[in-house]
Short mmCIF file of C-alpha atoms in Angstrom, two decimals:
data_model
loop_
_atom_site.label_atom_id
_atom_site.label_comp_id
_atom_site.label_asym_id
_atom_site.label_seq_id
_atom_site.Cartn_x
_atom_site.Cartn_y
_atom_site.Cartn_z
CA MET A 18 42.14 116.04 156.72
CA GLN A 19 44.38 118.36 158.67
CA THR A 20 43.59 119.01 162.31
CA SER A 21 44.15 122.70 161.73
CA LEU A 22 41.19 122.74 159.36
CA ARG A 23 38.79 121.16 161.80
CA CYS A 24 38.39 123.60 164.58
CA SER A 25 37.95 127.02 163.08
CA LEU A 26 36.15 127.96 159.93
CA PRO A 27 37.97 128.72 156.66
CA THR A 28 38.35 132.34 155.85
CA SER A 29 39.32 133.19 152.32
CA LEU A 30 40.19 129.68 151.24
CA ALA A 31 42.64 130.96 148.67
CA TYR A 32 44.54 132.85 151.38
CA ARG A 33 44.36 129.91 153.77
CA ALA A 34 45.69 127.51 151.12
CA CYS A 35 48.66 129.78 150.59
CA ALA A 36 49.21 130.05 154.34
CA ARG A 37 49.20 126.28 154.74
CA LEU A 38 51.74 125.93 151.95
CA ALA A 39 53.91 128.58 153.54
CA SER A 40 53.85 127.02 157.00
CA ARG A 41 54.75 123.58 155.63
CA ASP A 42 57.41 124.38 153.08
CA GLN A 43 58.88 127.60 154.50
CA ALA A 44 60.43 129.95 151.92
CA PRO A 45 59.74 127.93 148.72
CA ALA A 46 56.06 128.02 149.57
CA ALA A 47 55.79 131.68 148.62
CA PHE A 48 56.47 130.68 145.03
CA ALA A 49 54.24 127.63 145.26
CA ALA A 50 51.44 129.79 146.65
CA ALA A 51 51.65 132.18 143.73
CA GLY A 52 51.31 129.27 141.35
CA ARG A 53 48.39 127.98 143.40
CA VAL A 54 46.49 131.21 142.96
CA VAL A 55 46.91 130.98 139.20
CA ALA A 56 45.75 127.38 139.32
CA MET A 57 42.72 128.46 141.32
CA ALA A 58 41.73 130.98 138.69
CA ILE A 59 41.90 128.27 136.02
CA ALA A 60 39.98 125.84 138.21
CA MET A 61 37.26 128.42 138.84
CA ALA A 62 36.66 128.62 135.12
CA MET A 63 36.58 124.81 134.90
CA GLY A 64 34.18 124.45 137.81
CA GLY A 65 31.97 127.37 136.96
CA CYS A 66 29.16 125.18 135.66
CA ALA A 67 28.83 123.05 138.82
CA ALA A 68 25.53 123.65 140.58
CA LEU A 69 23.35 122.15 143.27
CA PRO A 70 20.12 120.36 142.34
CA GLY A 71 17.23 122.77 141.79
CA GLN A 72 14.22 120.69 142.83
CA VAL A 73 14.85 119.11 146.21
CA GLU A 74 12.31 117.47 148.48
CA ARG A 75 12.84 118.25 152.14
CA PRO A 76 10.10 116.45 154.07
CA VAL A 77 9.24 118.54 157.13
CA SER A 78 9.62 116.81 160.48
CA TYR A 79 9.76 117.95 164.09
CA SER A 80 11.06 116.77 167.42
CA ARG A 81 8.87 114.13 169.02
CA SER A 82 6.97 114.94 172.18
CA ASP A 83 5.60 111.45 172.91
CA VAL A 84 8.63 110.45 174.96
CA ALA A 85 7.33 110.39 178.54
CA ASP A 86 7.25 106.58 178.55
CA THR A 87 10.90 106.18 177.49
CA GLN A 88 13.60 104.92 179.79
CA LEU A 89 15.50 108.19 179.57
CA ALA A 90 12.40 110.24 180.46
CA LYS A 91 11.79 108.04 183.49
CA ILE A 92 15.41 108.52 184.64
CA ALA A 93 15.04 112.27 184.20
CA ALA A 94 11.85 112.22 186.28
CA ALA A 95 13.52 110.15 188.99
CA SER A 96 16.38 112.66 189.07
CA THR A 97 14.07 115.62 189.66
CA ALA A 98 12.51 116.52 193.00
CA ASP A 99 8.97 117.90 193.03
CA ASP A 100 10.17 121.41 193.85
CA GLN A 101 12.59 121.31 190.87
CA ARG A 102 10.10 120.56 188.10
CA GLY A 103 10.35 124.03 186.61
CA LEU A 104 14.16 123.99 186.56
CA SER A 105 16.61 122.40 184.16
CA GLY A 106 19.43 120.11 185.25
CA PHE A 107 23.04 120.31 184.13
CA GLN A 108 26.20 118.23 184.34
CA LEU A 109 29.56 119.39 182.98
CA LEU A 110 31.52 117.10 180.66
CA PRO A 111 35.08 118.49 180.66
CA ASP A 112 36.83 115.15 180.15
CA GLY A 113 37.03 114.01 176.54
CA ALA A 114 36.67 110.29 177.12
CA GLN A 115 33.71 110.75 179.43
CA ALA A 116 32.07 113.16 176.98
CA PHE A 117 32.22 110.51 174.25
CA ASP A 118 31.00 107.80 176.63
CA ALA A 119 28.04 110.03 177.51
CA ARG A 120 26.95 110.27 173.89
CA ILE A 121 27.27 106.52 173.35
CA ALA A 122 25.37 105.76 176.56
CA LEU A 123 22.49 108.00 175.47
CA ILE A 124 22.42 106.53 171.96
CA ARG A 125 22.21 102.99 173.35
CA ARG A 126 19.33 103.88 175.67
CA ALA A 127 17.34 105.93 173.17
CA GLU A 128 14.00 104.39 172.22
CA LYS A 129 12.26 106.88 169.94
CA THR A 130 14.42 109.67 168.55
CA LEU A 131 17.97 110.95 168.18
CA ASP A 132 18.73 114.39 166.72
CA VAL A 133 22.37 115.11 165.84
CA GLN A 134 23.81 118.41 164.54
CA TYR A 135 27.55 118.96 164.04
CA TYR A 136 30.01 121.05 162.09
CA LEU A 137 32.22 117.99 161.67
CA ILE A 138 31.75 114.23 161.94
CA ALA A 139 35.09 112.79 160.86
CA SER A 140 35.70 109.45 159.17
CA ASP A 141 38.17 108.46 161.88
CA GLY A 142 37.67 105.93 164.67
CA THR A 143 35.55 108.27 166.75
CA GLY A 144 33.33 109.42 163.89
CA LEU A 145 32.77 105.94 162.49
CA GLU A 146 32.00 104.45 165.90
CA PHE A 147 29.55 107.28 166.57
CA LEU A 148 27.77 106.73 163.24
CA ARG A 149 27.71 102.95 163.76
CA GLU A 150 25.97 103.41 167.11
CA LEU A 151 23.42 105.71 165.49
CA GLN A 152 22.70 103.11 162.79
CA ARG A 153 22.24 100.41 165.41
CA ALA A 154 19.78 102.64 167.23
CA ALA A 155 17.87 103.10 163.97
CA ALA A 156 17.79 99.31 163.54
CA ARG A 157 15.97 99.15 166.91
CA GLY A 158 13.33 101.51 165.52
CA VAL A 159 14.72 104.84 166.74
CA ARG A 160 14.22 107.76 164.34
CA VAL A 161 17.65 109.25 163.63
CA ARG A 162 18.07 112.70 162.07
CA ILE A 163 21.64 113.80 161.33
CA LEU A 164 22.55 117.30 160.16
CA VAL A 165 26.19 117.96 159.19
CA ASP A 166 27.93 120.98 157.72
CA ASP A 167 29.23 120.06 154.29
CA LEU A 168 32.59 121.83 154.22
CA TYR A 169 34.71 119.04 155.72
CA ALA A 170 32.50 116.22 154.48
CA THR A 171 34.93 115.67 151.62
CA GLY A 172 34.86 112.03 150.53
CA GLN A 173 31.95 111.24 152.86
CA ASP A 174 29.06 111.18 150.39
CA GLU A 175 29.13 107.38 150.18
CA LEU A 176 29.39 107.10 153.97
CA PHE A 177 26.49 109.42 154.76
CA ALA A 178 24.33 108.29 151.85
CA GLY A 179 24.93 104.66 152.88
CA LEU A 180 23.85 105.49 156.41
CA ALA A 181 20.76 107.28 155.11
CA ALA A 182 19.89 104.16 153.08
CA HIS A 183 19.04 102.38 156.33
CA ASP A 184 15.49 102.50 157.64
CA ASN A 185 14.73 105.25 160.18
CA VAL A 186 17.80 107.33 159.24
CA GLU A 187 17.88 110.64 157.39
CA VAL A 188 21.04 112.68 156.77
CA ARG A 189 21.04 116.28 155.59
CA MET A 190 24.01 118.46 154.63
CA PHE A 191 24.11 122.13 155.53
CA ASN A 192 24.96 124.60 152.76
CA PRO A 193 26.64 121.98 150.54
CA LEU A 194 29.28 122.82 147.98
CA PRO A 195 28.21 122.26 144.37
CA VAL A 196 31.28 120.14 143.60
CA ARG A 197 31.17 116.67 145.16
CA ARG A 198 34.24 115.04 143.63
CA GLY A 199 37.90 115.27 144.57
CA GLY A 200 39.76 116.14 147.74
CA PHE A 201 39.24 119.07 150.07
CA ALA A 202 41.34 121.60 148.14
CA GLU A 203 39.91 120.51 144.79
CA ARG A 204 36.33 120.88 146.00
CA ILE A 205 37.08 124.35 147.35
CA VAL A 206 38.81 125.51 144.19
CA LEU A 207 36.14 124.14 141.86
CA SER A 208 33.42 125.76 143.98
CA LEU A 209 34.98 129.22 144.13
CA HIS A 210 32.38 130.53 141.73
CA GLN A 211 30.06 130.22 144.76
CA PHE A 212 32.48 131.69 147.29
CA THR A 213 29.71 133.08 149.51
CA ARG A 214 28.45 129.54 149.97
CA ILE A 215 31.94 128.32 150.90
CA ASN A 216 32.46 131.13 153.39
CA HIS A 217 29.23 130.65 155.39
CA ARG A 218 29.15 127.55 157.56
CA MET A 219 27.10 125.92 160.31
CA HIS A 220 29.32 125.74 163.37
CA ASN A 221 26.63 124.43 165.77
CA LYS A 222 27.08 121.34 167.97
CA LEU A 223 23.98 119.64 169.40
CA PHE A 224 22.97 116.11 170.40
CA ILE A 225 19.47 115.24 171.73
CA ALA A 226 18.27 111.82 172.91
CA ASP A 227 14.55 111.03 173.21
CA GLY A 228 13.79 114.74 173.60
CA THR A 229 14.97 114.37 177.20
CA PHE A 230 18.75 114.79 177.41
CA ALA A 231 20.89 117.12 175.31
CA VAL A 232 24.65 117.59 174.97
CA THR A 233 25.91 120.98 173.79
CA GLY A 234 29.28 122.71 173.80
CA GLY A 235 32.38 123.02 171.68
CA ARG A 236 33.19 119.46 170.60
CA ASN A 237 32.92 118.16 167.08
CA ILE A 238 32.93 114.39 166.48
CA ALA A 239 36.56 113.45 165.78
CA ASP A 240 39.42 111.76 167.62
CA GLU A 241 41.14 114.92 168.85
CA TYR A 242 38.01 116.20 170.65
CA PHE A 243 37.81 113.10 172.85
CA ASP A 244 41.45 112.48 173.83
CA ARG A 245 41.88 109.79 171.16
CA SER A 246 44.51 111.52 169.01
CA GLY A 247 48.16 110.72 169.62
CA ASP A 248 49.75 114.01 168.56
CA ALA A 249 47.34 116.67 169.80
CA ASN A 250 44.03 116.80 171.62
CA PHE A 251 41.66 119.65 172.32
CA ILE A 252 40.81 120.96 175.78
CA ASP A 253 37.07 121.40 175.55
CA MET A 254 33.82 121.46 177.49
CA ASP A 255 30.32 120.10 176.92
CA VAL A 256 27.30 120.28 179.18
CA LEU A 257 24.61 117.63 179.58
CA SER A 258 21.16 119.20 179.99
CA MET A 259 17.71 117.93 180.89
CA GLY A 260 14.41 119.62 181.70
CA PRO A 261 12.69 122.59 180.03
CA VAL A 262 15.85 123.78 178.23
CA VAL A 263 15.91 120.64 176.07
CA LYS A 264 12.65 121.68 174.40
CA GLU A 265 14.30 124.99 173.41
CA LEU A 266 17.33 123.17 172.02
CA ALA A 267 15.06 120.82 170.06
CA ALA A 268 13.32 123.83 168.51
CA VAL A 269 16.73 125.08 167.30
CA PHE A 270 17.42 121.73 165.68
CA ASP A 271 14.03 121.72 163.96
CA ARG A 272 14.60 125.25 162.64
CA PHE A 273 17.82 124.15 160.95
CA TRP A 274 16.50 120.76 159.85
CA ASN A 275 13.54 122.25 158.00
CA SER A 276 15.40 125.17 156.43
CA ASP A 277 16.06 125.64 152.72
CA VAL A 278 19.81 125.79 153.40
CA VAL A 279 20.01 122.03 153.97
CA TYR A 280 19.96 119.25 151.36
CA PRO A 281 19.18 115.57 151.94
CA VAL A 282 22.42 113.73 151.21
CA ARG A 283 20.60 111.49 148.74
CA SER A 284 19.90 114.54 146.56
CA LEU A 285 23.64 115.21 146.26
CA VAL A 286 24.90 111.79 145.20
CA ARG A 287 24.60 109.92 141.95
CA GLY A 288 23.29 106.38 141.85
CA GLU A 289 21.51 104.41 144.52
CA PRO A 290 22.96 104.72 148.02
CA SER A 291 24.28 101.46 149.42
CA ALA A 292 23.64 100.46 153.02
CA GLN A 293 26.28 97.77 152.56
CA ALA A 294 28.89 100.39 151.66
CA PHE A 295 28.29 102.08 155.00
CA GLU A 296 28.47 98.82 156.89
CA ARG A 297 31.78 97.92 155.25
CA GLN A 298 33.30 101.21 156.44
CA VAL A 299 32.22 100.84 160.05
CA ALA A 300 32.38 97.06 160.52
CA ASN A 301 35.92 96.80 161.89
CA VAL A 302 36.15 100.05 163.84
CA PRO A 303 37.14 99.21 167.44
CA ALA A 304 35.10 100.61 170.30
CA ALA A 305 36.71 103.33 172.36
CA ALA A 306 38.28 102.33 175.66
CA PRO A 307 36.02 103.22 178.59
CA ALA A 308 36.72 106.41 180.50
CA ALA A 309 39.24 106.04 183.31
CA SER A 310 36.65 107.02 185.93
CA ALA A 311 34.00 104.58 184.74
CA SER A 312 32.22 104.66 188.10
CA LEU A 313 31.62 108.39 187.61
CA SER A 314 30.48 108.07 184.00
CA LEU A 315 27.05 109.00 182.72
CA ASP A 316 26.56 105.37 181.71
CA ALA A 317 26.97 104.31 185.34
CA GLU A 318 24.56 107.01 186.54
CA LEU A 319 21.98 106.03 183.94
CA SER A 320 22.31 102.39 185.01
CA ARG A 321 21.56 103.43 188.59
CA GLY A 322 18.45 105.23 187.31
CA ARG A 323 19.28 108.62 188.76
CA LEU A 324 21.62 111.49 187.86
CA GLU A 325 23.38 114.05 190.03
CA LEU A 326 22.78 117.45 188.43
CA GLU A 327 23.14 121.12 189.18
CA ARG A 328 19.81 122.95 188.91
CA GLY A 329 19.03 126.28 187.32
CA THR A 330 17.26 128.09 184.53
CA ALA A 331 18.68 128.55 181.06
CA GLU A 332 18.27 130.47 177.83
CA VAL A 333 19.15 129.18 174.37
CA PHE A 334 20.55 131.48 171.70
CA ALA A 335 21.04 130.39 168.10
CA ASP A 336 21.71 132.16 164.85
CA ALA A 337 19.12 131.74 162.13
CA PRO A 338 19.99 129.20 159.40
CA GLN A 339 19.52 132.03 156.88
CA LYS A 340 22.66 133.67 158.23
CA ALA A 341 24.43 131.28 155.85
CA GLU A 342 22.73 133.14 153.00
CA GLY A 343 23.92 136.52 154.22
CA ASP A 344 20.77 137.37 156.21
CA THR A 345 21.97 139.45 159.18
CA VAL A 346 18.60 140.90 160.18
CA ALA A 347 17.91 138.42 162.97
CA ALA A 348 19.58 138.78 166.36
CA THR A 349 22.83 136.85 166.63
CA VAL A 350 24.54 134.80 169.30
CA ALA A 351 27.39 137.33 169.26
CA GLN A 352 24.96 140.11 170.16
CA ALA A 353 23.53 138.03 172.99
CA HIS A 354 27.06 137.45 174.26
CA LEU A 355 27.83 141.17 174.26
CA ALA A 356 24.62 141.83 176.19
CA LEU A 357 25.65 139.18 178.72
CA LEU A 358 29.06 140.81 179.12
CA ASP A 359 27.34 144.14 179.71
CA SER A 360 25.42 142.58 182.63
CA ALA A 361 28.61 141.81 184.57
CA GLN A 362 28.95 143.51 187.93
CA THR A 363 32.24 142.21 189.33
CA GLU A 364 34.04 139.62 187.18
CA VAL A 365 34.22 138.04 183.74
CA LEU A 366 36.16 134.87 182.94
CA LEU A 367 36.39 134.21 179.22
CA ALA A 368 37.88 131.27 177.31
CA SER A 369 38.08 131.35 173.52
CA PRO A 370 40.57 129.43 171.34
CA TYR A 371 40.29 131.97 168.53
CA PHE A 372 40.09 135.35 170.20
CA VAL A 373 40.11 138.30 167.81
CA PRO A 374 38.01 141.00 169.47
CA GLY A 375 36.63 143.47 166.97
CA ALA A 376 35.47 147.00 167.69
CA PRO A 377 32.17 146.03 169.44
CA ALA A 378 33.94 143.53 171.69
CA MET A 379 36.76 145.94 172.50
CA GLN A 380 34.21 148.61 173.40
CA ALA A 381 32.35 146.16 175.64
CA LEU A 382 35.53 145.07 177.40
CA SER A 383 36.67 148.68 177.88
CA ALA A 384 33.25 149.67 179.26
CA MET A 385 33.41 146.83 181.78
CA ARG A 386 36.86 147.86 182.92
CA GLY A 387 35.49 151.38 183.29
CA ARG A 388 32.96 149.94 185.78
CA ASP A 389 35.83 148.20 187.59
CA VAL A 390 34.75 144.76 186.39
CA SER A 391 37.74 142.41 186.35
CA ILE A 392 38.25 140.57 183.05
CA SER A 393 40.43 137.52 182.55
CA VAL A 394 40.88 135.84 179.17
CA LEU A 395 42.27 132.40 178.40
CA THR A 396 43.24 131.68 174.79
CA ASN A 397 45.84 129.71 172.86
CA SER A 398 49.46 130.76 172.65
CA LEU A 399 51.27 130.69 169.33
CA ALA A 400 52.85 127.47 170.60
CA THR A 401 49.49 125.70 171.04
CA THR A 402 47.21 127.20 168.39
CA ASP A 403 46.32 125.18 165.32
CA GLU A 404 45.49 128.41 163.47
CA PRO A 405 48.57 130.69 163.52
CA LEU A 406 46.93 133.06 161.03
CA VAL A 407 44.14 133.71 163.53
CA HIS A 408 46.62 133.99 166.38
CA PHE A 409 48.46 136.80 164.62
CA GLY A 410 45.13 138.59 164.28
CA TYR A 411 44.67 138.31 168.04
CA ALA A 412 48.24 139.49 168.63
CA ARG A 413 47.35 142.89 167.16
CA HIS A 414 45.12 143.53 170.18
CA ARG A 415 47.31 142.28 173.03
CA ALA A 416 48.85 145.62 173.99
CA ALA A 417 45.49 147.43 173.85
CA LEU A 418 43.84 144.74 175.98
CA LEU A 419 46.60 144.84 178.58
CA ASN A 420 46.58 148.64 178.68
CA ALA A 421 42.82 148.49 179.29
CA GLY A 422 43.42 146.26 182.31
CA VAL A 423 42.39 142.91 180.82
CA ASP A 424 44.30 139.91 182.19
CA LEU A 425 45.59 137.69 179.37
CA HIS A 426 46.56 134.04 179.72
CA GLU A 427 47.87 131.93 176.85
CA LEU A 428 47.91 128.15 177.05
CA MET A 429 51.31 126.60 177.61
CA PRO A 430 52.42 123.59 175.54
CA THR A 431 52.82 120.55 177.78
CA GLY A 432 56.49 119.81 178.38
CA ALA A 433 57.53 122.02 175.47
CA THR A 434 59.42 124.69 177.43
CA ALA A 435 62.81 123.88 178.92
CA GLY A 436 62.89 124.19 182.69
CA GLU A 437 59.13 124.41 183.03
CA THR A 438 56.87 121.72 184.41
CA THR A 439 53.28 121.70 183.27
CA THR A 440 50.44 119.51 184.42
CA SER A 441 47.77 117.87 182.35
CA LEU A 442 45.74 121.03 182.93
CA GLY A 443 47.76 122.63 180.17
CA GLY A 444 47.43 119.65 177.88
CA SER A 445 44.92 117.03 177.00
CA GLY A 446 45.63 114.70 179.86
CA ARG A 447 47.20 112.15 177.51
CA GLY A 448 50.93 112.24 178.25
CA ALA A 449 53.04 113.96 175.62
CA SER A 450 50.07 114.87 173.44
CA LEU A 451 49.88 118.61 172.79
CA GLY A 452 46.91 120.27 174.43
CA ARG A 453 45.07 122.92 172.41
CA LEU A 454 42.31 125.05 173.81
CA HIS A 455 38.98 124.61 172.03
CA THR A 456 36.62 125.59 174.85
CA LYS A 457 34.28 128.51 174.15
CA LEU A 458 32.76 129.78 177.39
CA THR A 459 32.22 132.82 179.57
CA VAL A 460 31.47 133.01 183.31
CA ILE A 461 29.77 136.15 184.62
CA ASP A 462 30.05 137.02 188.33
CA GLU A 463 30.26 133.27 189.14
CA GLU A 464 26.50 133.18 188.60
CA LYS A 465 25.94 132.75 184.85
CA THR A 466 27.70 130.54 182.31
CA PHE A 467 27.73 131.05 178.54
CA LEU A 468 28.73 127.84 176.74
CA GLY A 469 28.49 126.93 173.08
CA SER A 470 30.13 126.92 169.67
CA MET A 471 30.93 130.64 169.32
CA ASN A 472 34.49 131.91 169.13
CA MET A 473 34.98 135.55 170.06
CA ASP A 474 35.89 136.77 166.59
CA ALA A 475 34.35 138.49 163.60
CA ARG A 476 33.75 135.24 161.72
CA SER A 477 31.51 133.84 164.44
CA ALA A 478 29.76 137.19 164.72
CA ARG A 479 29.07 137.75 161.04
CA LEU A 480 29.49 134.65 158.88
CA ASN A 481 28.95 131.26 160.45
CA THR A 482 25.92 130.12 162.42
CA GLU A 483 26.49 129.55 166.13
CA ALA A 484 24.50 128.34 169.12
CA ALA A 485 24.96 128.78 172.85
CA ILE A 486 23.26 128.13 176.15
CA VAL A 487 23.29 130.59 179.07
CA ILE A 488 22.89 128.78 182.39
CA HIS A 489 21.80 130.64 185.52
CA SER A 490 23.27 128.49 188.29
CA ALA A 491 25.86 129.74 190.76
CA PRO A 492 27.11 126.22 191.71
CA LEU A 493 27.67 125.33 188.06
CA ALA A 494 29.27 128.72 187.33
CA ARG A 495 31.74 128.14 190.16
CA LEU A 496 32.69 124.76 188.68
CA VAL A 497 33.26 126.30 185.26
CA ALA A 498 35.24 129.17 186.81
CA LYS A 499 37.49 126.63 188.52
CA PHE A 500 38.00 124.87 185.18
CA VAL A 501 39.24 128.14 183.66
CA ARG A 502 41.31 129.28 186.65
CA ASP A 503 43.08 125.94 187.00
CA ARG A 504 44.26 126.21 183.43
CA GLN A 505 45.27 129.82 183.88
CA GLN A 506 47.25 129.19 187.04
CA GLU A 507 48.93 125.88 186.26
CA GLY A 508 48.99 125.46 182.50
CA SER A 509 49.28 128.93 180.96
CA TYR A 510 51.54 131.92 180.49
CA GLU A 511 50.39 135.21 181.94
CA VAL A 512 51.05 137.90 179.34
CA ARG A 513 52.16 141.27 180.69
CA LEU A 514 53.56 144.53 179.42
CA GLN A 515 57.05 145.35 180.65
CA GLY A 516 57.69 148.82 179.39
CA ASN A 517 56.67 148.73 175.74
CA ARG A 518 57.36 145.04 175.30
CA LEU A 519 55.36 141.92 176.00
CA ALA A 520 56.53 139.29 178.47
CA TRP A 521 55.25 135.76 179.14
CA LEU A 522 55.31 134.71 182.81
CA SER A 523 55.00 131.19 184.17
CA GLY A 524 55.36 129.64 187.61
CA GLU A 525 55.10 131.40 190.94
CA GLY A 526 57.37 132.91 193.57
CA ALA A 527 61.02 131.93 193.35
CA GLU A 528 60.21 129.57 190.46
CA GLN A 529 58.61 132.23 188.33
CA ARG A 530 60.12 132.47 184.86
CA THR A 531 59.85 135.38 182.42
CA ARG A 532 60.16 135.06 178.67
CA SER A 533 60.76 138.10 176.52
CA ALA A 534 60.20 136.15 173.28
CA GLU A 535 56.86 134.73 172.28
CA PRO A 536 56.66 130.96 172.91
CA GLN A 537 57.01 129.26 169.56
CA PRO A 538 55.57 125.99 168.25
CA ALA A 539 57.86 123.17 167.16
CA ALA A 540 57.46 124.34 163.55
CA THR A 541 57.60 128.14 163.53
CA PRO A 542 55.03 129.69 161.14
CA ALA A 543 56.76 131.07 158.09
CA LEU A 544 57.01 134.75 157.28
CA PRO A 545 54.25 134.64 154.60
CA VAL A 546 51.73 133.59 157.28
CA ARG A 547 52.65 136.59 159.41
CA VAL A 548 52.45 138.89 156.40
CA LEU A 549 49.01 137.54 155.46
CA ALA A 550 47.79 138.19 158.98
CA GLN A 551 48.77 141.84 158.62
CA LEU A 552 47.18 142.18 155.19
CA LEU A 553 43.89 140.46 155.87
CA GLY A 554 41.00 142.19 157.57
CA GLU A 555 39.81 140.57 160.78
CA GLY A 556 36.60 139.43 159.13
CA MET A 557 38.72 137.18 156.90
CA LEU A 558 40.58 135.42 159.72
#
């Protein structure tokens, strides 16, 4: 599985397949891509009869409320003063290793229920260790419900069905493709007769332990989201939550879990699932090394029986599962985000790895600038993005954004630019590994924080399901603002207009450097990718 296919959703898969060929093979790929399109047409005819099962049992279940006697509930109570009972508590998880440790610590302490919802759970070391810990929790008697988007679950039917064969575990796949065999490209091609199904995905990320603690944010479950990938890691952010907001998050999980868009994995596989097959896959996976600051880890805090948290109120926004079926009647997370932007009085800090502002977003940003609200955006540069096709869509808007008075910052590749020194703030914190922005957050007036799975692009707005939490806490907002500003100031290019041309500035004072050419990745995207970006509408990026 390619990293570039993990973090943003596929657009037109035929176009994206051609783009990937072009970026890998340079000029010859244009001819290969043409042949691929012909092959796709043939494959569509071959796969046209594939269909999902018609009669599927989806036993209804809901989040458990009988959790007050659990260890985690007692720790939450001990961490909450009497005058804070009506507030939720929050702790940021910006470090990848600590964010993974937090999930494992919660799994190991869970006593009654674990609810897990992700766009991607990879079959790499991180994914397999995560699933192994969930199975061990189930063996202790914990009810485990796992909901995974099906798109990148290629080759995982045996893994997930084997896990679901264990007692106390149920696995459901969101909007599954009708074709189960073959590799990623083959499944896509043979399922093109149901293109709408392919093109609508569940992008949510949610983890809930004993109905007491929840982890939400931008991370999927794979090596590169937790600083465990050698070549490239994602800069991301999760937030640990407890208190009243967890009940709202649990209701979102239940809404998806009990929807008609999901299928129990057992209904999708032939034959009897094998628990032994699962155990063989996870048996020899090594445990992750502990986080460097183990004394500051959630595991250590839980062992002490009390957590240090920022307090505030929160609202949860989530798209309806039926959005995957083309239902756009219900309010969306994108609409809630625009309303939040409209509430800004002085300042907006925005981080989005895939930033392609459509007409509504451009209008909102222009209106804010008209009220003298400062706006600063952090996104990937062409040199750090894993989706160059999307980056070229963003590039169309740079001049208009700058002319409107929006500050633009593009992440700098660590150590990739001659004469420039970058800190780990511009990378993943793991030496020479390339850092790629994956954080999706907005800070309003250093008082409110929007954090979740939503990219600021048309795909998140119209096609895939998203979820987000809006936290009303000035201390937490200031911490998140610092997270963004540190990366802007020390690990990013500031993009400016010099005359009619763009320039990329880095450094300060006498050490400031100006580039007139866009920073390029090690492998420059081929011309066909740039052409596709011009031809495709933004809703297809």
